[in-house]
Amino acid sequence: MSASGPVTVFAPAGELTMVSAPGVLEEGRRLARAGDLVVDFAGVTTADSAALALLFDWMRCARTAGNRLSVRGLPAAMASLAALYDIDPLLPLEGAR
């Protein structure tokens, strides 16, 4: 993350599935465009592939805006799906650098 300003923490909670993902899509996009962002998944109780799709969308928004995004508290289900799809190396996990 940059040292030039505050970093926003976005913490979606509860289910993050195909049903609920559209409800947080735009907020994540807005925050990713506004500045550096940490997405904290610690409060997510259920996640499916839609949660990964959200994360990659937010990563793209941040990159396009010249901002950085990192992930903390990745649920085991999301980590397993990312490994299954062989995209886990692409996840910007906090502290992984």
Coordinates of N, CA and C in Angstrom, one line a residue:
M1 N 0.8 -1.2 0.0 CA 0.0 0.0 0.0 C 0.9 1.2 0.0
S2 N 0.3 2.3 -0.5 CA 1.1 3.5 -0.6 C 1.2 4.2 0.8
A3 N 2.2 5.0 1.0 CA 2.4 5.7 2.2 C 1.8 7.1 2.0
S4 N 1.2 7.4 0.9 CA 0.8 8.8 0.6 C -0.6 9.2 1.2
G5 N -1.3 8.3 1.7 CA -2.6 8.6 2.3 C -3.2 7.5 3.0
P6 N -4.4 7.7 3.6 CA -5.1 6.7 4.3 C -5.5 5.6 3.4
V7 N -5.6 4.4 4.0 CA -6.1 3.2 3.3 C -7.5 2.9 3.9
T8 N -8.5 2.7 3.0 CA -9.8 2.4 3.4 C -9.9 0.9 3.6
V9 N -10.6 0.4 4.6 CA -10.9 -1.0 4.8 C -12.3 -1.2 4.5
F10 N -12.6 -2.1 3.6 CA -13.9 -2.5 3.2 C -14.2 -3.9 3.7
A11 N -15.2 -4.1 4.6 CA -15.4 -5.4 5.2 C -16.8 -6.0 4.9
P12 N -17.0 -6.6 3.8 CA -18.3 -7.2 3.5 C -18.5 -8.3 4.6
A13 N -19.8 -8.5 4.9 CA -20.1 -9.5 6.0 C -21.2 -10.4 5.6
G14 N -21.3 -11.6 6.2 CA -22.4 -12.5 5.9 C -22.1 -13.3 4.7
E15 N -23.1 -13.6 3.9 CA -23.0 -14.4 2.7 C -22.4 -13.6 1.6
L16 N -21.5 -14.1 0.8 CA -21.0 -13.5 -0.4 C -21.1 -14.5 -1.5
T17 N -22.3 -14.6 -2.1 CA -22.6 -15.6 -3.0 C -23.2 -15.0 -4.3
M18 N -23.6 -15.8 -5.2 CA -24.2 -15.3 -6.5 C -25.4 -14.5 -6.1
V19 N -26.1 -14.9 -5.1 CA -27.4 -14.1 -4.7 C -27.1 -12.8 -4.1
S20 N -26.1 -12.7 -3.2 CA -25.8 -11.5 -2.5 C -24.7 -10.6 -3.1
A21 N -23.9 -11.1 -4.0 CA -22.8 -10.4 -4.6 C -23.2 -9.1 -5.3
P22 N -24.3 -9.0 -6.0 CA -24.7 -7.8 -6.7 C -24.9 -6.6 -5.7
G23 N -25.3 -7.0 -4.5 CA -25.5 -5.9 -3.5 C -24.3 -5.2 -3.0
V24 N -23.1 -5.8 -3.1 CA -21.9 -5.1 -2.7 C -21.0 -4.7 -3.8
L25 N -21.3 -5.1 -5.1 CA -20.5 -4.9 -6.2 C -20.1 -3.4 -6.4
E26 N -21.1 -2.5 -6.4 CA -20.9 -1.1 -6.7 C -20.1 -0.4 -5.5
E27 N -20.4 -0.8 -4.3 CA -19.7 -0.2 -3.2 C -18.2 -0.5 -3.2
G28 N -17.9 -1.8 -3.5 CA -16.5 -2.2 -3.7 C -15.8 -1.4 -4.8
R29 N -16.5 -1.3 -5.9 CA -16.0 -0.5 -7.1 C -15.7 0.9 -6.7
R30 N -16.6 1.5 -6.0 CA -16.5 2.9 -5.6 C -15.3 3.1 -4.7
L31 N -15.1 2.2 -3.8 CA -14.0 2.3 -2.8 C -12.7 2.0 -3.5
A32 N -12.7 1.1 -4.4 CA -11.4 0.7 -5.2 C -11.0 1.9 -6.0
R33 N -11.9 2.6 -6.6 CA -11.6 3.8 -7.4 C -11.1 5.0 -6.6
A34 N -11.6 5.1 -5.4 CA -11.4 6.3 -4.5 C -10.0 6.3 -3.9
G35 N -9.3 5.2 -3.7 CA -8.0 5.2 -3.1 C -7.6 3.8 -2.8
D36 N -6.5 3.6 -2.1 CA -6.0 2.3 -1.8 C -7.0 1.7 -0.8
L37 N -7.1 0.3 -1.0 CA -8.2 -0.4 -0.3 C -7.7 -1.7 0.2
V38 N -8.1 -2.1 1.4 CA -8.0 -3.4 2.0 C -9.4 -4.0 2.0
V39 N -9.5 -5.2 1.4 CA -10.8 -5.9 1.5 C -10.6 -6.9 2.6
D40 N -11.4 -6.8 3.7 CA -11.3 -7.7 4.8 C -12.5 -8.6 4.8
F41 N -12.2 -9.9 4.5 CA -13.3 -10.9 4.3 C -13.5 -11.6 5.6
A42 N -13.0 -11.2 6.8 CA -13.1 -11.9 8.0 C -14.6 -12.1 8.4
G43 N -15.5 -11.2 8.1 CA -16.9 -11.3 8.4 C -17.7 -12.1 7.5
V44 N -17.1 -12.6 6.4 CA -17.9 -13.4 5.4 C -18.0 -14.8 5.9
T45 N -19.3 -15.3 6.0 CA -19.6 -16.6 6.6 C -19.7 -17.7 5.5
T46 N -20.2 -17.3 4.3 CA -20.3 -18.2 3.2 C -19.8 -17.5 1.9
A47 N -19.0 -18.2 1.1 CA -18.5 -17.6 -0.1 C -18.5 -18.6 -1.2
D48 N -18.8 -18.2 -2.4 CA -18.7 -19.1 -3.6 C -17.9 -18.4 -4.7
S49 N -17.9 -18.9 -5.9 CA -17.1 -18.3 -7.0 C -17.5 -16.8 -7.2
A50 N -18.7 -16.4 -6.9 CA -19.1 -15.0 -7.1 C -18.2 -14.1 -6.2
A51 N -17.8 -14.6 -5.1 CA -17.0 -13.7 -4.2 C -15.6 -13.5 -4.9
L52 N -15.1 -14.5 -5.5 CA -13.8 -14.4 -6.3 C -14.0 -13.4 -7.4
A53 N -15.1 -13.5 -8.1 CA -15.4 -12.6 -9.2 C -15.5 -11.2 -8.8
L54 N -16.1 -10.9 -7.6 CA -16.1 -9.6 -7.0 C -14.7 -9.1 -6.8
L55 N -13.9 -9.9 -6.1 CA -12.6 -9.5 -5.8 C -11.8 -9.1 -7.0
F56 N -11.9 -9.9 -8.1 CA -11.1 -9.6 -9.3 C -11.7 -8.3 -10.0
D57 N -13.0 -8.1 -9.9 CA -13.6 -6.9 -10.4 C -13.0 -5.7 -9.6
W58 N -13.0 -5.8 -8.3 CA -12.5 -4.7 -7.5 C -11.0 -4.4 -7.8
M59 N -10.2 -5.5 -7.9 CA -8.8 -5.4 -8.2 C -8.6 -4.6 -9.6
R60 N -9.4 -5.0 -10.5 CA -9.3 -4.3 -11.8 C -9.7 -2.8 -11.7
C61 N -10.7 -2.5 -10.9 CA -11.1 -1.1 -10.7 C -10.0 -0.3 -10.0
A62 N -9.4 -0.9 -9.0 CA -8.3 -0.3 -8.3 C -7.1 0.0 -9.2
R63 N -6.8 -1.0 -10.0 CA -5.6 -0.9 -10.9 C -5.9 0.2 -12.0
T64 N -7.1 0.2 -12.5 CA -7.4 1.2 -13.5 C -7.3 2.6 -13.0
A65 N -7.7 2.8 -11.7 CA -7.7 4.1 -11.1 C -6.3 4.4 -10.5
G66 N -5.3 3.5 -10.6 CA -4.0 3.8 -10.1 C -3.9 3.5 -8.6
N67 N -4.8 2.8 -8.1 CA -4.8 2.5 -6.6 C -4.4 1.0 -6.4
R68 N -4.1 0.7 -5.1 CA -3.7 -0.6 -4.8 C -4.8 -1.2 -3.9
L69 N -4.9 -2.5 -4.0 CA -5.9 -3.3 -3.3 C -5.2 -4.5 -2.7
S70 N -5.5 -4.8 -1.4 CA -5.0 -6.0 -0.8 C -6.1 -6.7 -0.1
V71 N -5.9 -8.0 0.3 CA -6.9 -8.8 0.9 C -6.5 -9.3 2.2
R72 N -7.4 -9.3 3.2 CA -7.1 -9.9 4.5 C -8.3 -10.7 4.9
G73 N -8.0 -11.7 5.7 CA -9.1 -12.6 6.3 C -9.8 -13.4 5.2
L74 N -9.0 -13.9 4.2 CA -9.7 -14.7 3.1 C -10.3 -16.0 3.7
P75 N -11.6 -16.2 3.5 CA -12.2 -17.4 4.0 C -11.6 -18.7 3.3
A76 N -11.6 -19.7 4.0 CA -11.0 -21.0 3.5 C -11.7 -21.4 2.2
A77 N -13.0 -21.2 2.1 CA -13.7 -21.6 0.9 C -13.2 -20.8 -0.3
M78 N -13.0 -19.5 -0.1 CA -12.4 -18.7 -1.3 C -11.0 -19.1 -1.6
A79 N -10.2 -19.4 -0.6 CA -8.8 -19.8 -0.9 C -8.8 -21.2 -1.6
S80 N -9.7 -22.1 -1.2 CA -9.8 -23.4 -1.9 C -10.3 -23.2 -3.3
L81 N -11.2 -22.4 -3.6 CA -11.7 -22.1 -5.0 C -10.6 -21.5 -5.8
A82 N -9.9 -20.5 -5.2 CA -8.8 -19.9 -6.0 C -7.7 -20.9 -6.3
A83 N -7.4 -21.8 -5.4 CA -6.4 -22.9 -5.7 C -6.9 -23.8 -6.7
L84 N -8.2 -24.2 -6.7 CA -8.8 -25.1 -7.6 C -8.7 -24.5 -9.0
Y85 N -9.0 -23.2 -9.1 CA -9.0 -22.5 -10.4 C -7.6 -22.1 -10.8
D86 N -6.6 -22.3 -9.9 CA -5.2 -22.0 -10.2 C -5.0 -20.5 -10.4
I87 N -5.8 -19.7 -9.6 CA -5.6 -18.2 -9.6 C -5.1 -17.7 -8.3
D88 N -4.8 -18.6 -7.3 CA -4.4 -18.1 -6.0 C -3.1 -17.3 -6.0
P89 N -2.2 -17.5 -7.0 CA -1.0 -16.6 -7.0 C -1.4 -15.2 -7.4
L90 N -2.6 -15.0 -8.0 CA -3.0 -13.6 -8.4 C -3.6 -12.8 -7.2
L91 N -3.9 -13.5 -6.1 CA -4.6 -12.8 -5.0 C -3.6 -11.9 -4.3
P92 N -3.9 -10.6 -4.1 CA -3.0 -9.7 -3.4 C -3.2 -9.8 -1.9
L93 N -2.8 -10.9 -1.3 CA -2.9 -11.1 0.1 C -2.1 -10.2 0.9
E94 N -2.7 -9.6 1.9 CA -1.9 -8.6 2.8 C -0.8 -9.4 3.5
G95 N 0.4 -8.7 3.4 CA 1.6 -9.3 4.1 C 2.3 -10.4 3.3
A96 N 1.8 -10.7 2.1 CA 2.4 -11.7 1.2 C 3.6 -11.2 0.5
R97 N 3.9 -9.9 0.5 CA 5.0 -9.4 -0.3 C 6.2 -9.3 0.6

